[in-house]
C-alpha cells in the first residue's frame, strides 16, 4: 500500500478555477452527485477521518476543494450535482463552473466518478461519462456504499454497470467500494498509483 495517500493535506477551497491552485502537475477529480459519498471516499482512501468534510445535508457546498498529495499531485473534491432542492440559478452556476473546470484544467489527469451503488448511472453520471469519453480523460467508477447491499446483489450491480459501459468507445474501470467498511481501498489505490505514475509501490 502506498503510504503517500495517508499524508494528503487540505490546500484550499475555491469558488471557481480562477482562484484554484496553479494548474500544474497532475490532478485527479472526484465527481458525483451530492450525497453519493465522494468526501467519505476521499477520507477512507487517505485513512483520515475528516480530511474532506462529509455531510448528511447534501448540496450545501458548491466549492472546489483541493488536497495536496505532493508538490506535483492533487485531488479535488468537485461540488456535487443533481441535488433537487437548490434554486435553478445555483444549478446554472454549478453547470458553468464544472464546464470551465473540465474544459480548461490542463492538469486534470483522471476522474473518479462516485456513485451510490443503489442508484448508479443517473442522467448526471452519463453526462460525466460522455464528457470523459469525448475529451479522452481517464475514468474510474466507484460503486460506493456497497455495504448497503448483500455481496451477491453488489456483485450483480457491478456486472450490470460494467455491461452498460461496454457501449462506450473508451474503457472505463468500475469497482465496489465502501467507505464505512473500508473495502475497495487497495483497488482504488492501484488505479491512482497508475494515473499518478507512482510505480515504485
Ligand atoms: N453506509 C455507508 N454510508 C456512506 C458511505 N459513504 C458515505 N456514506 C454516507 O453518505 C452520506 C453522504 O456522504 P458524503 O461523503 O458527504 O457524500 P458527498 O456529498 O458525495 O461528499 C453521509 O451520511 C455518509 O456517512 C459508505 O460507504 N457506506
Ligand atoms: Mg462532499
PDB file of C-alpha atoms and ligand atoms in Angstrom:
ATOM      1  CA  UNK A   1       0.000   0.000   0.000  1.00  0.00           C
ATOM      2  CA  UNK A   2       1.267   3.425  -0.967  1.00  0.00           C
ATOM      3  CA  UNK A   3       1.679   5.462   2.238  1.00  0.00           C
ATOM      4  CA  UNK A   4       1.701   8.716   0.319  1.00  0.00           C
ATOM      5  CA  UNK A   5      -2.108   8.898   0.361  1.00  0.00           C
ATOM      6  CA  UNK A   6      -2.127   8.947   4.154  1.00  0.00           C
ATOM      7  CA  UNK A   7      -0.195  12.189   4.131  1.00  0.00           C
ATOM      8  CA  UNK A   8      -2.607  14.057   1.871  1.00  0.00           C
ATOM      9  CA  UNK A   9      -3.358  17.563   3.148  1.00  0.00           C
ATOM     10  CA  UNK A  10      -6.124  20.035   2.503  1.00  0.00           C
ATOM     11  CA  UNK A  11      -4.891  23.021   0.478  1.00  0.00           C
ATOM     12  CA  UNK A  12      -7.855  25.302  -0.153  1.00  0.00           C
ATOM     13  CA  UNK A  13     -11.411  25.705  -1.315  1.00  0.00           C
ATOM     14  CA  UNK A  14     -12.058  27.717  -4.446  1.00  0.00           C
ATOM     15  CA  UNK A  15     -15.317  29.149  -5.751  1.00  0.00           C
ATOM     16  CA  UNK A  16     -14.057  28.796  -9.303  1.00  0.00           C
ATOM     17  CA  UNK A  17     -10.940  27.840 -11.187  1.00  0.00           C
ATOM     18  CA  UNK A  18      -9.513  31.357 -11.279  1.00  0.00           C
ATOM     19  CA  UNK A  19      -8.744  31.099  -7.599  1.00  0.00           C
ATOM     20  CA  UNK A  20      -7.716  27.427  -7.693  1.00  0.00           C
ATOM     21  CA  UNK A  21      -4.149  26.230  -7.085  1.00  0.00           C
ATOM     22  CA  UNK A  22      -1.820  26.655 -10.044  1.00  0.00           C
ATOM     23  CA  UNK A  23      -2.723  24.434 -12.976  1.00  0.00           C
ATOM     24  CA  UNK A  24       0.429  22.331 -13.000  1.00  0.00           C
ATOM     25  CA  UNK A  25       1.387  18.738 -12.344  1.00  0.00           C
ATOM     26  CA  UNK A  26      -1.416  16.200 -12.079  1.00  0.00           C
ATOM     27  CA  UNK A  27      -4.852  16.471 -10.603  1.00  0.00           C
ATOM     28  CA  UNK A  28      -7.455  13.783 -10.021  1.00  0.00           C
ATOM     29  CA  UNK A  29     -11.030  14.945  -9.623  1.00  0.00           C
ATOM     30  CA  UNK A  30     -13.711  13.200  -7.583  1.00  0.00           C
ATOM     31  CA  UNK A  31     -17.119  13.789  -9.104  1.00  0.00           C
ATOM     32  CA  UNK A  32     -20.597  12.501  -8.453  1.00  0.00           C
ATOM     33  CA  UNK A  33     -23.968  13.538  -7.259  1.00  0.00           C
ATOM     34  CA  UNK A  34     -24.461  15.128  -3.885  1.00  0.00           C
ATOM     35  CA  UNK A  35     -24.517  12.606  -1.103  1.00  0.00           C
ATOM     36  CA  UNK A  36     -23.091   9.841  -3.293  1.00  0.00           C
ATOM     37  CA  UNK A  37     -20.162   9.515  -0.907  1.00  0.00           C
ATOM     38  CA  UNK A  38     -17.327  11.491  -2.543  1.00  0.00           C
ATOM     39  CA  UNK A  39     -15.957  13.091   0.606  1.00  0.00           C
ATOM     40  CA  UNK A  40     -16.251   9.830   2.542  1.00  0.00           C
ATOM     41  CA  UNK A  41     -14.347   8.038  -0.218  1.00  0.00           C
ATOM     42  CA  UNK A  42     -11.523  10.608  -0.037  1.00  0.00           C
ATOM     43  CA  UNK A  43     -11.377  10.221   3.733  1.00  0.00           C
ATOM     44  CA  UNK A  44     -11.330   6.419   3.505  1.00  0.00           C
ATOM     45  CA  UNK A  45      -8.626   6.216   0.872  1.00  0.00           C
ATOM     46  CA  UNK A  46      -6.425   8.697   2.736  1.00  0.00           C
ATOM     47  CA  UNK A  47      -7.210   6.985   6.050  1.00  0.00           C
ATOM     48  CA  UNK A  48      -8.173  10.341   7.550  1.00  0.00           C
ATOM     49  CA  UNK A  49     -11.412  10.840   9.414  1.00  0.00           C
ATOM     50  CA  UNK A  50     -12.284  14.356   8.375  1.00  0.00           C
ATOM     51  CA  UNK A  51      -9.962  15.478   5.613  1.00  0.00           C
ATOM     52  CA  UNK A  52     -12.831  16.091   3.226  1.00  0.00           C
ATOM     53  CA  UNK A  53     -15.935  17.159   5.041  1.00  0.00           C
ATOM     54  CA  UNK A  54     -18.837  14.742   4.948  1.00  0.00           C
ATOM     55  CA  UNK A  55     -22.360  15.814   5.425  1.00  0.00           C
ATOM     56  CA  UNK A  56     -25.808  14.488   5.957  1.00  0.00           C
ATOM     57  CA  UNK A  57     -27.201  17.651   4.373  1.00  0.00           C
ATOM     58  CA  UNK A  58     -26.335  17.329   0.701  1.00  0.00           C
ATOM     59  CA  UNK A  59     -25.810  20.118  -1.785  1.00  0.00           C
ATOM     60  CA  UNK A  60     -24.643  22.774   0.567  1.00  0.00           C
ATOM     61  CA  UNK A  61     -21.085  23.161  -0.622  1.00  0.00           C
ATOM     62  CA  UNK A  62     -20.559  24.451  -4.135  1.00  0.00           C
ATOM     63  CA  UNK A  63     -16.821  24.738  -3.789  1.00  0.00           C
ATOM     64  CA  UNK A  64     -13.872  23.006  -5.386  1.00  0.00           C
ATOM     65  CA  UNK A  65     -11.895  21.530  -2.503  1.00  0.00           C
ATOM     66  CA  UNK A  66      -8.226  20.911  -3.265  1.00  0.00           C
ATOM     67  CA  UNK A  67      -5.921  18.460  -1.496  1.00  0.00           C
ATOM     68  CA  UNK A  68      -2.226  18.048  -1.901  1.00  0.00           C
ATOM     69  CA  UNK A  69      -0.681  14.619  -2.333  1.00  0.00           C
ATOM     70  CA  UNK A  70       2.784  16.005  -3.016  1.00  0.00           C
ATOM     71  CA  UNK A  71       4.229  19.031  -4.756  1.00  0.00           C
ATOM     72  CA  UNK A  72       3.011  17.962  -8.168  1.00  0.00           C
ATOM     73  CA  UNK A  73      -0.083  15.910  -7.459  1.00  0.00           C
ATOM     74  CA  UNK A  74      -3.503  16.868  -6.180  1.00  0.00           C
ATOM     75  CA  UNK A  75      -7.012  15.605  -5.554  1.00  0.00           C
ATOM     76  CA  UNK A  76     -10.015  17.822  -5.997  1.00  0.00           C
ATOM     77  CA  UNK A  77     -13.404  17.133  -4.463  1.00  0.00           C
ATOM     78  CA  UNK A  78     -15.810  18.633  -7.003  1.00  0.00           C
ATOM     79  CA  UNK A  79     -19.136  20.054  -5.887  1.00  0.00           C
ATOM     80  CA  UNK A  80     -21.936  17.526  -6.074  1.00  0.00           C
ATOM     81  CA  UNK A  81     -24.527  17.637  -8.788  1.00  0.00           C
ATOM     82  CA  UNK A  82     -28.113  16.638  -9.076  1.00  0.00           C
ATOM     83  CA  UNK A  83     -29.369  17.959  -5.840  1.00  0.00           C
ATOM     84  CA  UNK A  84     -33.024  18.732  -6.472  1.00  0.00           C
ATOM     85  CA  UNK A  85     -33.674  21.320  -3.832  1.00  0.00           C
ATOM     86  CA  UNK A  86     -31.305  24.032  -4.989  1.00  0.00           C
ATOM     87  CA  UNK A  87     -32.572  27.018  -6.968  1.00  0.00           C
ATOM     88  CA  UNK A  88     -32.175  26.987 -10.764  1.00  0.00           C
ATOM     89  CA  UNK A  89     -29.740  29.844 -10.563  1.00  0.00           C
ATOM     90  CA  UNK A  90     -27.433  27.784  -8.326  1.00  0.00           C
ATOM     91  CA  UNK A  91     -27.689  24.850 -10.724  1.00  0.00           C
ATOM     92  CA  UNK A  92     -26.786  27.041 -13.688  1.00  0.00           C
ATOM     93  CA  UNK A  93     -23.818  28.424 -11.804  1.00  0.00           C
ATOM     94  CA  UNK A  94     -22.724  24.923 -10.905  1.00  0.00           C
ATOM     95  CA  UNK A  95     -23.006  23.898 -14.542  1.00  0.00           C
ATOM     96  CA  UNK A  96     -20.863  26.789 -15.766  1.00  0.00           C
ATOM     97  CA  UNK A  97     -18.244  26.183 -13.126  1.00  0.00           C
ATOM     98  CA  UNK A  98     -17.991  22.467 -13.907  1.00  0.00           C
ATOM     99  CA  UNK A  99     -17.833  23.153 -17.627  1.00  0.00           C
ATOM    100  CA  UNK A 100     -14.965  25.553 -17.121  1.00  0.00           C
ATOM    101  CA  UNK A 101     -13.131  23.219 -14.793  1.00  0.00           C
ATOM    102  CA  UNK A 102     -13.459  20.227 -17.116  1.00  0.00           C
ATOM    103  CA  UNK A 103     -12.612  22.121 -20.286  1.00  0.00           C
ATOM    104  CA  UNK A 104      -9.778  24.274 -19.027  1.00  0.00           C
ATOM    105  CA  UNK A 105      -7.935  22.352 -16.362  1.00  0.00           C
ATOM    106  CA  UNK A 106      -4.785  21.118 -18.049  1.00  0.00           C
ATOM    107  CA  UNK A 107      -3.546  19.168 -15.045  1.00  0.00           C
ATOM    108  CA  UNK A 108      -6.730  17.066 -14.938  1.00  0.00           C
ATOM    109  CA  UNK A 109      -5.383  13.542 -15.244  1.00  0.00           C
ATOM    110  CA  UNK A 110      -8.414  11.435 -14.484  1.00  0.00           C
ATOM    111  CA  UNK A 111     -11.840  11.449 -12.910  1.00  0.00           C
ATOM    112  CA  UNK A 112     -13.088   9.185 -10.169  1.00  0.00           C
ATOM    113  CA  UNK A 113     -16.853   9.116 -10.555  1.00  0.00           C
ATOM    114  CA  UNK A 114     -18.527   8.159  -7.299  1.00  0.00           C
ATOM    115  CA  UNK A 115     -21.961   6.553  -7.495  1.00  0.00           C
ATOM    116  CA  UNK A 116     -24.184   5.204  -4.744  1.00  0.00           C
ATOM    117  CA  UNK A 117     -24.420   1.521  -5.652  1.00  0.00           C
ATOM    118  CA  UNK A 118     -28.168   1.655  -5.073  1.00  0.00           C
ATOM    119  CA  UNK A 119     -28.632   4.446  -7.657  1.00  0.00           C
ATOM    120  CA  UNK A 120     -25.958   4.026 -10.324  1.00  0.00           C
ATOM    121  CA  UNK A 121     -25.763   5.718 -13.725  1.00  0.00           C
ATOM    122  CA  UNK A 122     -28.067   8.658 -13.251  1.00  0.00           C
ATOM    123  CA  UNK A 123     -28.534  11.179 -16.036  1.00  0.00           C
ATOM    124  CA  UNK A 124     -25.786  13.305 -14.489  1.00  0.00           C
ATOM    125  CA  UNK A 125     -23.436  10.340 -14.292  1.00  0.00           C
ATOM    126  CA  UNK A 126     -23.985   9.728 -18.013  1.00  0.00           C
ATOM    127  CA  UNK A 127     -23.201  13.373 -18.778  1.00  0.00           C
ATOM    128  CA  UNK A 128     -19.947  12.991 -16.915  1.00  0.00           C
ATOM    129  CA  UNK A 129     -19.143   9.678 -18.603  1.00  0.00           C
ATOM    130  CA  UNK A 130     -19.854  11.100 -22.045  1.00  0.00           C
ATOM    131  CA  UNK A 131     -17.749  14.125 -21.304  1.00  0.00           C
ATOM    132  CA  UNK A 132     -14.832  11.839 -20.369  1.00  0.00           C
ATOM    133  CA  UNK A 133     -15.392   9.764 -23.486  1.00  0.00           C
ATOM    134  CA  UNK A 134     -15.357  12.843 -25.724  1.00  0.00           C
ATOM    135  CA  UNK A 135     -12.385  14.523 -24.124  1.00  0.00           C
ATOM    136  CA  UNK A 136     -10.295  11.402 -23.723  1.00  0.00           C
ATOM    137  CA  UNK A 137      -9.959  11.759 -19.981  1.00  0.00           C
ATOM    138  CA  UNK A 138      -9.452   8.611 -17.907  1.00  0.00           C
ATOM    139  CA  UNK A 139     -12.374   7.473 -15.812  1.00  0.00           C
ATOM    140  CA  UNK A 140     -12.677   5.149 -12.841  1.00  0.00           C
ATOM    141  CA  UNK A 141     -16.040   4.466 -11.230  1.00  0.00           C
ATOM    142  CA  UNK A 142     -16.588   3.717  -7.556  1.00  0.00           C
ATOM    143  CA  UNK A 143     -19.828   1.960  -6.703  1.00  0.00           C
ATOM    144  CA  UNK A 144     -19.821   3.056  -3.117  1.00  0.00           C
ATOM    145  CA  UNK A 145     -21.957   2.209  -0.079  1.00  0.00           C
ATOM    146  CA  UNK A 146     -21.548  -1.418  -1.187  1.00  0.00           C
ATOM    147  CA  UNK A 147     -22.094  -2.288   2.488  1.00  0.00           C
ATOM    148  CA  UNK A 148     -25.762  -1.383   1.960  1.00  0.00           C
ATOM    149  CA  UNK A 149     -26.233  -4.446  -0.253  1.00  0.00           C
ATOM    150  CA  UNK A 150     -25.609  -8.132   0.260  1.00  0.00           C
ATOM    151  CA  UNK A 151     -22.477  -9.336  -1.532  1.00  0.00           C
ATOM    152  CA  UNK A 152     -24.408 -11.073  -4.325  1.00  0.00           C
ATOM    153  CA  UNK A 153     -26.511  -8.000  -5.050  1.00  0.00           C
ATOM    154  CA  UNK A 154     -23.440  -5.767  -5.021  1.00  0.00           C
ATOM    155  CA  UNK A 155     -21.681  -8.094  -7.455  1.00  0.00           C
ATOM    156  CA  UNK A 156     -24.731  -8.077  -9.744  1.00  0.00           C
ATOM    157  CA  UNK A 157     -24.815  -4.295  -9.714  1.00  0.00           C
ATOM    158  CA  UNK A 158     -21.111  -4.220 -10.619  1.00  0.00           C
ATOM    159  CA  UNK A 159     -21.690  -6.586 -13.537  1.00  0.00           C
ATOM    160  CA  UNK A 160     -24.670  -4.655 -14.809  1.00  0.00           C
ATOM    161  CA  UNK A 161     -22.831  -1.308 -14.685  1.00  0.00           C
ATOM    162  CA  UNK A 162     -19.866  -2.902 -16.486  1.00  0.00           C
ATOM    163  CA  UNK A 163     -22.251  -4.263 -19.113  1.00  0.00           C
ATOM    164  CA  UNK A 164     -23.816  -0.836 -19.693  1.00  0.00           C
ATOM    165  CA  UNK A 165     -20.411   0.764 -20.107  1.00  0.00           C
ATOM    166  CA  UNK A 166     -19.393  -1.650 -22.823  1.00  0.00           C
ATOM    167  CA  UNK A 167     -21.184   0.547 -25.386  1.00  0.00           C
ATOM    168  CA  UNK A 168     -18.565   3.258 -24.846  1.00  0.00           C
ATOM    169  CA  UNK A 169     -15.647   3.779 -27.183  1.00  0.00           C
ATOM    170  CA  UNK A 170     -13.265   4.019 -24.229  1.00  0.00           C
ATOM    171  CA  UNK A 171     -12.616   1.573 -21.451  1.00  0.00           C
ATOM    172  CA  UNK A 172     -13.784   2.572 -18.007  1.00  0.00           C
ATOM    173  CA  UNK A 173     -12.881   0.698 -14.849  1.00  0.00           C
ATOM    174  CA  UNK A 174     -15.525   0.036 -12.210  1.00  0.00           C
ATOM    175  CA  UNK A 175     -15.171  -1.291  -8.678  1.00  0.00           C
ATOM    176  CA  UNK A 176     -17.091  -1.910  -5.474  1.00  0.00           C
ATOM    177  CA  UNK A 177     -16.266   0.372  -2.569  1.00  0.00           C
ATOM    178  CA  UNK A 178     -17.370   1.058   0.967  1.00  0.00           C
ATOM    179  CA  UNK A 179     -16.070   3.976   2.999  1.00  0.00           C
ATOM    180  CA  UNK A 180     -17.872   2.576   6.005  1.00  0.00           C
ATOM    181  CA  UNK A 181     -16.370  -0.922   5.791  1.00  0.00           C
ATOM    182  CA  UNK A 182     -13.125   0.341   4.200  1.00  0.00           C
ATOM    183  CA  UNK A 183     -13.379  -2.076   1.309  1.00  0.00           C
ATOM    184  CA  UNK A 184     -12.053  -1.459  -2.177  1.00  0.00           C
ATOM    185  CA  UNK A 185      -9.231   0.766  -0.960  1.00  0.00           C
ATOM    186  CA  UNK A 186      -6.369  -1.272  -2.421  1.00  0.00           C
ATOM    187  CA  UNK A 187      -8.170  -1.301  -5.737  1.00  0.00           C
ATOM    188  CA  UNK A 188      -8.596   2.466  -5.949  1.00  0.00           C
ATOM    189  CA  UNK A 189      -5.009   2.978  -4.771  1.00  0.00           C
ATOM    190  CA  UNK A 190      -3.841   0.814  -7.666  1.00  0.00           C
ATOM    191  CA  UNK A 191      -5.721   2.996 -10.156  1.00  0.00           C
ATOM    192  CA  UNK A 192      -4.465   6.213  -8.566  1.00  0.00           C
ATOM    193  CA  UNK A 193      -0.882   4.892  -8.498  1.00  0.00           C
ATOM    194  CA  UNK A 194      -1.091   4.181 -12.195  1.00  0.00           C
ATOM    195  CA  UNK A 195      -2.610   7.541 -13.116  1.00  0.00           C
ATOM    196  CA  UNK A 196      -0.209   9.465 -10.895  1.00  0.00           C
ATOM    197  CA  UNK A 197       2.743   7.391 -12.052  1.00  0.00           C
ATOM    198  CA  UNK A 198       3.672   6.036  -8.666  1.00  0.00           C
ATOM    199  CA  UNK A 199       5.115   2.786  -9.914  1.00  0.00           C
ATOM    200  CA  UNK A 200       7.504   2.078  -7.110  1.00  0.00           C
ATOM    201  CA  UNK A 201       4.903   0.758  -4.655  1.00  0.00           C
TER     202      UNK A 201
HETATM  203  N1  LIG B   1     -23.302   3.030   4.640  1.00  0.00           N
HETATM  204  C1  LIG B   1     -22.470   3.873   4.036  1.00  0.00           C
HETATM  205  N2  LIG B   1     -22.692   5.205   4.100  1.00  0.00           N
HETATM  206  C2  LIG B   1     -21.846   6.039   3.457  1.00  0.00           C
HETATM  207  C3  LIG B   1     -20.726   5.541   2.728  1.00  0.00           C
HETATM  208  N3  LIG B   1     -20.077   6.605   2.186  1.00  0.00           N
HETATM  209  C4  LIG B   1     -20.764   7.710   2.559  1.00  0.00           C
HETATM  210  N4  LIG B   1     -21.827   7.383   3.339  1.00  0.00           N
HETATM  211  C5  LIG B   1     -22.794   8.320   3.937  1.00  0.00           C
HETATM  212  O1  LIG B   1     -23.459   9.042   2.898  1.00  0.00           O
HETATM  213  C6  LIG B   1     -23.647  10.411   3.248  1.00  0.00           C
HETATM  214  C7  LIG B   1     -23.014  11.334   2.227  1.00  0.00           C
HETATM  215  O2  LIG B   1     -21.613  11.134   2.212  1.00  0.00           O
HETATM  216  P1  LIG B   1     -20.603  12.263   1.704  1.00  0.00           P
HETATM  217  O3  LIG B   1     -19.255  11.633   1.691  1.00  0.00           O
HETATM  218  O4  LIG B   1     -20.778  13.513   2.480  1.00  0.00           O
HETATM  219  O5  LIG B   1     -21.145  12.476   0.203  1.00  0.00           O
HETATM  220  P2  LIG B   1     -20.735  13.592  -0.884  1.00  0.00           P
HETATM  221  O6  LIG B   1     -21.828  14.612  -0.859  1.00  0.00           O
HETATM  222  O7  LIG B   1     -20.706  12.862  -2.193  1.00  0.00           O
HETATM  223  O8  LIG B   1     -19.397  14.144  -0.495  1.00  0.00           O
HETATM  224  C8  LIG B   1     -23.060  10.578   4.666  1.00  0.00           C
HETATM  225  O9  LIG B   1     -24.105  10.467   5.605  1.00  0.00           O
HETATM  226  C9  LIG B   1     -22.097   9.386   4.765  1.00  0.00           C
HETATM  227  O10 LIG B   1     -21.903   8.970   6.095  1.00  0.00           O
HETATM  228  C10 LIG B   1     -20.499   4.111   2.696  1.00  0.00           C
HETATM  229  O11 LIG B   1     -19.573   3.583   2.095  1.00  0.00           O
HETATM  230  N5  LIG B   1     -21.420   3.346   3.370  1.00  0.00           N
HETATM  231 MG1  LIG B   2     -18.826  16.082  -0.126  1.00  0.00          MG
END
